[in-house]
Tab-separated table of C-alpha atoms in Angstrom:
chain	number	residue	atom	x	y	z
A	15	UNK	CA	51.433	13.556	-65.887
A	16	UNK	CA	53.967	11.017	-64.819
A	17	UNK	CA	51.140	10.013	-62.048
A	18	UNK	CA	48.572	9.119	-64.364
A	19	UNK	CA	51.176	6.905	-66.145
A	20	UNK	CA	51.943	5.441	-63.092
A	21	UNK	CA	48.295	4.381	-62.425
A	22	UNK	CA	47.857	2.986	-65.795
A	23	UNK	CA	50.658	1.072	-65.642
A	24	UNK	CA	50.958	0.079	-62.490
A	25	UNK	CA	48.992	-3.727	-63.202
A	26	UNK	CA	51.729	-5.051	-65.144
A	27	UNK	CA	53.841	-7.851	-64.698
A	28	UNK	CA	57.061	-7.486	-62.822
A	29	UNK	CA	59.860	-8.609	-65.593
A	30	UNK	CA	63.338	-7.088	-66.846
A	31	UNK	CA	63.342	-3.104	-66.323
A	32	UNK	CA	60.117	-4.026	-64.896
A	33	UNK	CA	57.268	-4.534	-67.854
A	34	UNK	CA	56.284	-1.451	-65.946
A	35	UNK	CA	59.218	0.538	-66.158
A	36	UNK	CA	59.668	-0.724	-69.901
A	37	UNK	CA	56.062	0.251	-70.669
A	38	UNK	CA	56.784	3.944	-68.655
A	39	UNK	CA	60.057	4.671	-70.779
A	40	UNK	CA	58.744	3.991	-74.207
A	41	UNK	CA	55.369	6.248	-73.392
A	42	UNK	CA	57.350	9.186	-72.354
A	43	UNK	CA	60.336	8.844	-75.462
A	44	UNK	CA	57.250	9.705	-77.381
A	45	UNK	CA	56.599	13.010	-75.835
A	46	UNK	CA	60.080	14.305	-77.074
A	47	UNK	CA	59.666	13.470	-80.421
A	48	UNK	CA	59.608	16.950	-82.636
A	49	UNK	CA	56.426	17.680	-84.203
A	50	UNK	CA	57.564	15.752	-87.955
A	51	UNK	CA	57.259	12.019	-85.627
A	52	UNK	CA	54.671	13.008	-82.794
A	53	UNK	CA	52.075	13.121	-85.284
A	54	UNK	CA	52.615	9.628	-86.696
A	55	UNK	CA	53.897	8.169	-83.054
A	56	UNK	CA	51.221	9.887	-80.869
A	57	UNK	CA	47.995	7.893	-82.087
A	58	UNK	CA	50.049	4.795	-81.793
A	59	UNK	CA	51.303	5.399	-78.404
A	60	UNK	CA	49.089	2.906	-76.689
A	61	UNK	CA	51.087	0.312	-78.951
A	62	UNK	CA	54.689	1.705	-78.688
A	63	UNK	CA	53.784	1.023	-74.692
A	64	UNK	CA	52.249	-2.367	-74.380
A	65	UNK	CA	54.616	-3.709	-76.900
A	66	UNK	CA	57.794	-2.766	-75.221
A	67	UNK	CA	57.590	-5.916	-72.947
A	68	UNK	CA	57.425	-8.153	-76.403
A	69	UNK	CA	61.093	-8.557	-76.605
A	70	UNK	CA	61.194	-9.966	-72.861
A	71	UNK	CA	58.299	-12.566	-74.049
A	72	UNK	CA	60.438	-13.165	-76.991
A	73	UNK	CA	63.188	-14.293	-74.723
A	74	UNK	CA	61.206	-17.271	-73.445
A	75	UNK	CA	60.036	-18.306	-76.610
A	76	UNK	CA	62.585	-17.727	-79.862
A	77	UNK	CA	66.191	-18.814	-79.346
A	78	UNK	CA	68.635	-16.040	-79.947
A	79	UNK	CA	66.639	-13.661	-78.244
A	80	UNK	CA	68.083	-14.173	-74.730
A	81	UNK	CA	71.196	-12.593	-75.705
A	82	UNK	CA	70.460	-9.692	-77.448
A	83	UNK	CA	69.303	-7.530	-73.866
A	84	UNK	CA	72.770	-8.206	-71.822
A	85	UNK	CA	76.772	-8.523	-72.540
A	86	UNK	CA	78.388	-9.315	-69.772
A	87	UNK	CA	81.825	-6.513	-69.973
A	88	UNK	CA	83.483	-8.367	-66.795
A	89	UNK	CA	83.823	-11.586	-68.798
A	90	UNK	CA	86.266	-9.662	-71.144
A	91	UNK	CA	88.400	-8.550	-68.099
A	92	UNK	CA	89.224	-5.462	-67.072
A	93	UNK	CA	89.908	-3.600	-70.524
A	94	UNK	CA	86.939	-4.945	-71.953
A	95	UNK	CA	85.526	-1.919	-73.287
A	96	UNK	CA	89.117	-1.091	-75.351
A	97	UNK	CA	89.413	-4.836	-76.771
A	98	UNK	CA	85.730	-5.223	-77.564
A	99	UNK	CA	85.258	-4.058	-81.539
A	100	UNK	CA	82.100	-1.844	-81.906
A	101	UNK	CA	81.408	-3.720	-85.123
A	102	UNK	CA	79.924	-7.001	-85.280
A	103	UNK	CA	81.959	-8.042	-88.064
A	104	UNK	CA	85.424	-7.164	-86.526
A	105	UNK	CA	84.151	-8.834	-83.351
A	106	UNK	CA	83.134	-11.976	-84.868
A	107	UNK	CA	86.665	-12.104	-86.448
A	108	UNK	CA	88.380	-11.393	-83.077
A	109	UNK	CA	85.818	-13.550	-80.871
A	110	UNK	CA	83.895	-16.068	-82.611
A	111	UNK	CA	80.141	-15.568	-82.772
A	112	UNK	CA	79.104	-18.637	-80.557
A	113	UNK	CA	81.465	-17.053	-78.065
A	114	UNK	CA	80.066	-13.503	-78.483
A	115	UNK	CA	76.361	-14.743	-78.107
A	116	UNK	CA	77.441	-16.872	-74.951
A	117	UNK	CA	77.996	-13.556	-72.908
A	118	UNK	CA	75.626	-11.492	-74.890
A	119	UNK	CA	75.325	-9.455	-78.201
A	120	UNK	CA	73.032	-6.203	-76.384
A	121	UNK	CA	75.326	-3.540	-77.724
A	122	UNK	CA	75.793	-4.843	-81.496
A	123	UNK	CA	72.207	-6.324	-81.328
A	124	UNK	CA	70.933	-3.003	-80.538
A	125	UNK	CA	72.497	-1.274	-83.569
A	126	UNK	CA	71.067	-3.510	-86.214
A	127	UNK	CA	67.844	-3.006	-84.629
A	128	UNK	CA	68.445	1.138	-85.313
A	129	UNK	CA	69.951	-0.209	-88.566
A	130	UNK	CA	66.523	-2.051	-89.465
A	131	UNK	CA	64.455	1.255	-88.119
A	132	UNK	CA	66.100	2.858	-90.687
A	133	UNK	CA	65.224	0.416	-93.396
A	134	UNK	CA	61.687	0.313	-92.281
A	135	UNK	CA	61.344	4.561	-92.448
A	136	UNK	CA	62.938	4.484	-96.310
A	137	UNK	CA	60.332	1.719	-96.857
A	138	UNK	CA	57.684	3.860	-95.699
A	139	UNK	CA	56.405	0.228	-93.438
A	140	UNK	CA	54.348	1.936	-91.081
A	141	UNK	CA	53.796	-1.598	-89.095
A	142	UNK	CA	57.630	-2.471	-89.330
A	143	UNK	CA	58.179	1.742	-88.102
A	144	UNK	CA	56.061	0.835	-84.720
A	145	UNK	CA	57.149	-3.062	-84.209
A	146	UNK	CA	61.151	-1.887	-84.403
A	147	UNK	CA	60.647	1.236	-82.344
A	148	UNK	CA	58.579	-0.609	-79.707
A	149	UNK	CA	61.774	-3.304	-79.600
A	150	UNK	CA	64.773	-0.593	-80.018
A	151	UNK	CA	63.130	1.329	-76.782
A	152	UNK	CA	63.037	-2.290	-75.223
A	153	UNK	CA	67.078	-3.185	-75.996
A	154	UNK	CA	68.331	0.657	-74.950
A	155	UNK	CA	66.742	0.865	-71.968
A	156	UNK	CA	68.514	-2.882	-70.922
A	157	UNK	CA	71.846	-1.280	-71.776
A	158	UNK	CA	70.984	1.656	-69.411
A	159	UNK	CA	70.712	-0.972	-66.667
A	160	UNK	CA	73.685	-1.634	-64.900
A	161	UNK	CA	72.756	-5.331	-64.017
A	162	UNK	CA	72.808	-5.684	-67.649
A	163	UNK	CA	76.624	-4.996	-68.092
A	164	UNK	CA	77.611	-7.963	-66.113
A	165	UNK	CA	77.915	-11.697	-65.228
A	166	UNK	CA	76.841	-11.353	-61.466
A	167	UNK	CA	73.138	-10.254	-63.479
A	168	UNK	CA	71.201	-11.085	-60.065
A	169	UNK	CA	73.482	-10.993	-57.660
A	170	UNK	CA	74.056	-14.774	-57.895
A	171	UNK	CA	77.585	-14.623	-57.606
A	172	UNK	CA	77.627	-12.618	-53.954
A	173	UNK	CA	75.168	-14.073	-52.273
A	174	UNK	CA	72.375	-11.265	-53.833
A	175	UNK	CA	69.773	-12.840	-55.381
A	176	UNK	CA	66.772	-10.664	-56.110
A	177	UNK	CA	68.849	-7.736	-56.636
A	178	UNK	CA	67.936	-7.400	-60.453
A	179	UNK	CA	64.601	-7.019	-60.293
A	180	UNK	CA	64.668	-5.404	-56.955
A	181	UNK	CA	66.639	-2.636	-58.936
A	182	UNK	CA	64.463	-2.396	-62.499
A	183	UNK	CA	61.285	-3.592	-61.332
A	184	UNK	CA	60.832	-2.918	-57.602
A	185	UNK	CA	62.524	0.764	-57.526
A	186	UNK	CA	60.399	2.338	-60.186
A	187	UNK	CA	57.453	0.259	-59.263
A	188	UNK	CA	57.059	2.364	-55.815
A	189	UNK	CA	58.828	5.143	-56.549
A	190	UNK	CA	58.622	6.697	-60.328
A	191	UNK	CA	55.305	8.203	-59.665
A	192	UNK	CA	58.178	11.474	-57.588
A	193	UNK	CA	60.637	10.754	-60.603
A	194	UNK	CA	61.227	13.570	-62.728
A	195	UNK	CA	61.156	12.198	-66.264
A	196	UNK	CA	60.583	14.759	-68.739
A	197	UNK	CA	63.965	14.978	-70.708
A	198	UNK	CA	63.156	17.724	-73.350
A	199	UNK	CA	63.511	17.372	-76.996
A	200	UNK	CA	65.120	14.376	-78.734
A	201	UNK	CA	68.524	15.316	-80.291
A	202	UNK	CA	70.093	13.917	-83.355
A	203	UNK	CA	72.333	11.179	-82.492
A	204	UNK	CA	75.245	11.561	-84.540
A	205	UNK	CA	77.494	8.207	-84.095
A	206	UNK	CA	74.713	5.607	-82.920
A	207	UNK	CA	77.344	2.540	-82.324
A	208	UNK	CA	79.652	4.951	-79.553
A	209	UNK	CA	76.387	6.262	-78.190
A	210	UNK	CA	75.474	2.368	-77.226
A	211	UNK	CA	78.993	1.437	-76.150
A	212	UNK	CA	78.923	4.696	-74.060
A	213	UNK	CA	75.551	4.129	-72.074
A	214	UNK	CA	77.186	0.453	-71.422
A	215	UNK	CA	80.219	1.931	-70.262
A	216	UNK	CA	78.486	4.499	-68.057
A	217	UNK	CA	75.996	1.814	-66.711
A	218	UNK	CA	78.673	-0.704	-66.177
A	219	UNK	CA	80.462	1.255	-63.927
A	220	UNK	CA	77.958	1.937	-61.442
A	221	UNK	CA	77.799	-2.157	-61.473
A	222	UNK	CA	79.655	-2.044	-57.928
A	223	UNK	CA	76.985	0.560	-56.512
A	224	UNK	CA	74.369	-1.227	-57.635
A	225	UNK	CA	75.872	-4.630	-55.420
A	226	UNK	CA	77.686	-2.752	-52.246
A	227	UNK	CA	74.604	-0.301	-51.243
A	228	UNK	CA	72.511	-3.480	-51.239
A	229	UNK	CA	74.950	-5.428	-49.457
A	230	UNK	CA	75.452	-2.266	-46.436
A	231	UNK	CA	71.416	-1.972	-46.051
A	232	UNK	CA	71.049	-5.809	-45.646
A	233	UNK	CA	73.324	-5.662	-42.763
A	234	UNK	CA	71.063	-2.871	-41.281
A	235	UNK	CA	67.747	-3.868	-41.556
A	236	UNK	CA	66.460	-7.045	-40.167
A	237	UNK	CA	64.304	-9.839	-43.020
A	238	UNK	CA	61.160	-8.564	-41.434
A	239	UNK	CA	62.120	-5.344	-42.233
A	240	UNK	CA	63.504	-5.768	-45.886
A	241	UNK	CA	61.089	-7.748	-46.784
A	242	UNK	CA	56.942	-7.299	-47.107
A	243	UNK	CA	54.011	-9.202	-48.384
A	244	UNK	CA	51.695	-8.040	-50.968
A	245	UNK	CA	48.680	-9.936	-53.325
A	246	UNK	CA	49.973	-9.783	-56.331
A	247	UNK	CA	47.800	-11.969	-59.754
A	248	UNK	CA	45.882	-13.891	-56.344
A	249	UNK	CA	48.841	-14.662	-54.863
A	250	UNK	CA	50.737	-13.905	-51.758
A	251	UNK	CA	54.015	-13.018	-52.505
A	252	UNK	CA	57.298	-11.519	-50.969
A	253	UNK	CA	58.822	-8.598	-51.789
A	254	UNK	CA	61.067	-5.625	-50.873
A	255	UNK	CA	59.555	-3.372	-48.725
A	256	UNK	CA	58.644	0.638	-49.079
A	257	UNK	CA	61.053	1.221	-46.213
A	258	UNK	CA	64.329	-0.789	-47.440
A	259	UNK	CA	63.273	0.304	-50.992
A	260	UNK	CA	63.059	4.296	-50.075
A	261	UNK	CA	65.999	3.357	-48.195
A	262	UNK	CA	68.419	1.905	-50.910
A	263	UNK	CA	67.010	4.660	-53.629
A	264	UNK	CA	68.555	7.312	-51.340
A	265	UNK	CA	71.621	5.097	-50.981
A	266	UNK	CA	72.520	5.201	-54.911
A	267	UNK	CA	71.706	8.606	-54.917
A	268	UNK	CA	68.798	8.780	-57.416
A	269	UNK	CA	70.302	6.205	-60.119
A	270	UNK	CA	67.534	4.480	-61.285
A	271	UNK	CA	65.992	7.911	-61.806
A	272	UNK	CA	69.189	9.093	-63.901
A	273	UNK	CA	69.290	5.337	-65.333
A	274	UNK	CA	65.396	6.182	-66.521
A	275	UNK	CA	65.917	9.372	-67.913
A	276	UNK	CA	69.300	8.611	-69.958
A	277	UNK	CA	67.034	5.877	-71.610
A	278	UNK	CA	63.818	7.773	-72.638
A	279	UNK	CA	66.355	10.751	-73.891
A	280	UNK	CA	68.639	7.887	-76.003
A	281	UNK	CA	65.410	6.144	-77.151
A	282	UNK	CA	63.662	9.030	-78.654
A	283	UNK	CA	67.187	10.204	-80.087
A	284	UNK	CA	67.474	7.076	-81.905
A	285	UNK	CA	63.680	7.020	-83.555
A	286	UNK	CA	64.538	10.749	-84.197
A	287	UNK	CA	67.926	9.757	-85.671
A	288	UNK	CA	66.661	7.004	-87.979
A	289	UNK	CA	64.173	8.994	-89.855
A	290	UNK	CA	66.650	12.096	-90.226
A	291	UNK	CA	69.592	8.607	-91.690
A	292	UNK	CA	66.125	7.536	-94.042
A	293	UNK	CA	65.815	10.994	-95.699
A	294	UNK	CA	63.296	12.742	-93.412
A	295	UNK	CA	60.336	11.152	-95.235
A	296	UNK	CA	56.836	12.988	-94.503
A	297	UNK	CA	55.157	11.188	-91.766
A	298	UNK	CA	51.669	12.653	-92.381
A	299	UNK	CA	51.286	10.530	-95.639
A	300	UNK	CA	52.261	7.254	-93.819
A	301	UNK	CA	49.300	4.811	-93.198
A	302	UNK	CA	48.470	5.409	-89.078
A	303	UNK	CA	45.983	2.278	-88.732
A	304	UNK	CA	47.323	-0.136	-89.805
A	305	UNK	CA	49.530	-2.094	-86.415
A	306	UNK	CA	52.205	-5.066	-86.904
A	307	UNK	CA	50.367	-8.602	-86.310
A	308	UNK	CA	50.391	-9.898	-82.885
A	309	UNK	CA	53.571	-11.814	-82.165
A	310	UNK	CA	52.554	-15.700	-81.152
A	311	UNK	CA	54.985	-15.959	-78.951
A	312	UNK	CA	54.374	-20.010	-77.274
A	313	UNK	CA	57.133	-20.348	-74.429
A	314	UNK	CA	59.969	-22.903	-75.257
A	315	UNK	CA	60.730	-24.835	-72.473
A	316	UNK	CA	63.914	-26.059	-74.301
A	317	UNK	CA	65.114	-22.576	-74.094
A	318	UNK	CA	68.258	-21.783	-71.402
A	319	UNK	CA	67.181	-17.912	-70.132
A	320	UNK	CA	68.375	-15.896	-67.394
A	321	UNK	CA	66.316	-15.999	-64.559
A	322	UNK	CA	66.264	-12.440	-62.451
A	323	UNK	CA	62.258	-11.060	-62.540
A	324	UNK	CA	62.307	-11.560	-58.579
């Protein structure tokens, strides 16, 4: 199964967790949804994939949006996890919000999106249900990615460059298809806000793994062995290659796998959780048709965004 997803998805555009590993993550969350939300998730799969790669456009085109996928712990120090509030509110007090937003909001971002899922079930907004769930999958599975934790994003700061996408896009790119991804059932989620700022904390401290087994393997293989060519959209273009990619996988010790999984299991925990918060309403009688309006999403050149999708 997680061969033919592969295949299907394996056209997209490289970008942030890869639009390919994105697309992969929301798919499968769906296949541990109980029976209540498979029924009204299921036909609409094909749209909770493609549209996991909207907040990533959104990015390049709406300000604010930048900040909501990262927070960068290291720029708190070393007990930033203890002096960071888990509420907005409290950290706006403590921080200032223009200071907040300049190292990013993912964590407290992330929440009101769960918060809004919420809204949107009690509503009984089938388009606002598959829009939000579609974006929460998006924001969870950046917090799952270690690069996402800090200020040294791509490796900029040692000398790395390339290392983010190398990580989210490349990794799963070649290898996910020998992943094992199923995670079982989705569980009820019982304190959302510590089960964000928990997947942060875990994925912030394999930050140094993610830098060091990079750094080792570059010293072993030659450029003409970490690097390849392949045609990708017409064009000739560089890239990691199968042998330094197989090579650094085996190095972290199957992280991006456990990275993946911990995301598709928290994703499908929080749709799960939000319709248990909005009273368990009966799926069957929602409207299944009808899909949120395509997002015009024009790039803004004026915008400052993180570069890392090579």
């Amino acid at each position: 199964m997680i061969y033919i997803f592969y295949l299907f998805l394996n056209g997209s555009t490289l970008a942030p967790w890869g639009f390919f590993a994105h697309q992969l993550i929301n798919r499968l969350a769906v296949y541990s949804l109980p029976p209540e939300l498979i029924t009204f998730y299921k036909p609409q799969i094909q749209f909770i994939t493609e549209k996991a790669v909207n907040p990533d456009r959104r990015r390049y085109a709406v300000e604010g949006e930048a900040e909501k996928h990262y927070i960068d712990l290291d720029q708190y120090g070393d007990s930033a996890l203890t002096i960071l509030p888990i509420y907005w509110n409290e950290a706006v007090e403590k921080f200032g919000e223009d200071s907040l937003r300049a190292h990013g909001i993912g964590p407290w971002s992330a929440y009101l999106t769960f918060l809004n899922l919420v809204e949107a079930f009690e509503k009984k907004n089938s388009a606002a249900i598959l829009r939000l769930s579609a974006d929460l999958g998006h924001y969870l599975g950046d917090l799952n990615v270690p690069l996402h934790t800090t200020m040294n994003y791509n490796g900029q700061l040692t000398g790395q460059e390339g290392i983010h996408g190398f990580w989210e896009s490349r990794v799963p790119e070649l290898l996910s298809q020998n992943f094992s991804l199923w995670v079982g059932k989705a569980e009820y989620i019982k304190k959302p806000q510590e089960a964000i700022w928990k997947a942060v904390e875990e994925a912030h401290s394999q930050v140094d793994s993610v830098l060091n087994f990079e750094r080792e393997l570059s010293r072993q293989f030659s450029d003409d062995q970490k690097y390849s060519f392949e045609e990708r959209n017409r064009l000739t273009t560089r890239v990691y290659s199968q042998e330094f990619t197989e090579a650094y996988a085996i190095a972290l010790d199957g992280m991006v796998e456990r990275q993946m999984r911990k995301s598709i299991k928290m994703i499908a925990g929080f749709w799960y959780t939000a319709w248990v918060n909005a009273g368990q309403p009966d799926l069957s009688k929602f409207e299944t048709n009808t899909q949120p309006e395509e997002e015009e999403l024009p790039t803004n050149p004026s915008l400052r965004v993180r570069t890392h999708d090579n």
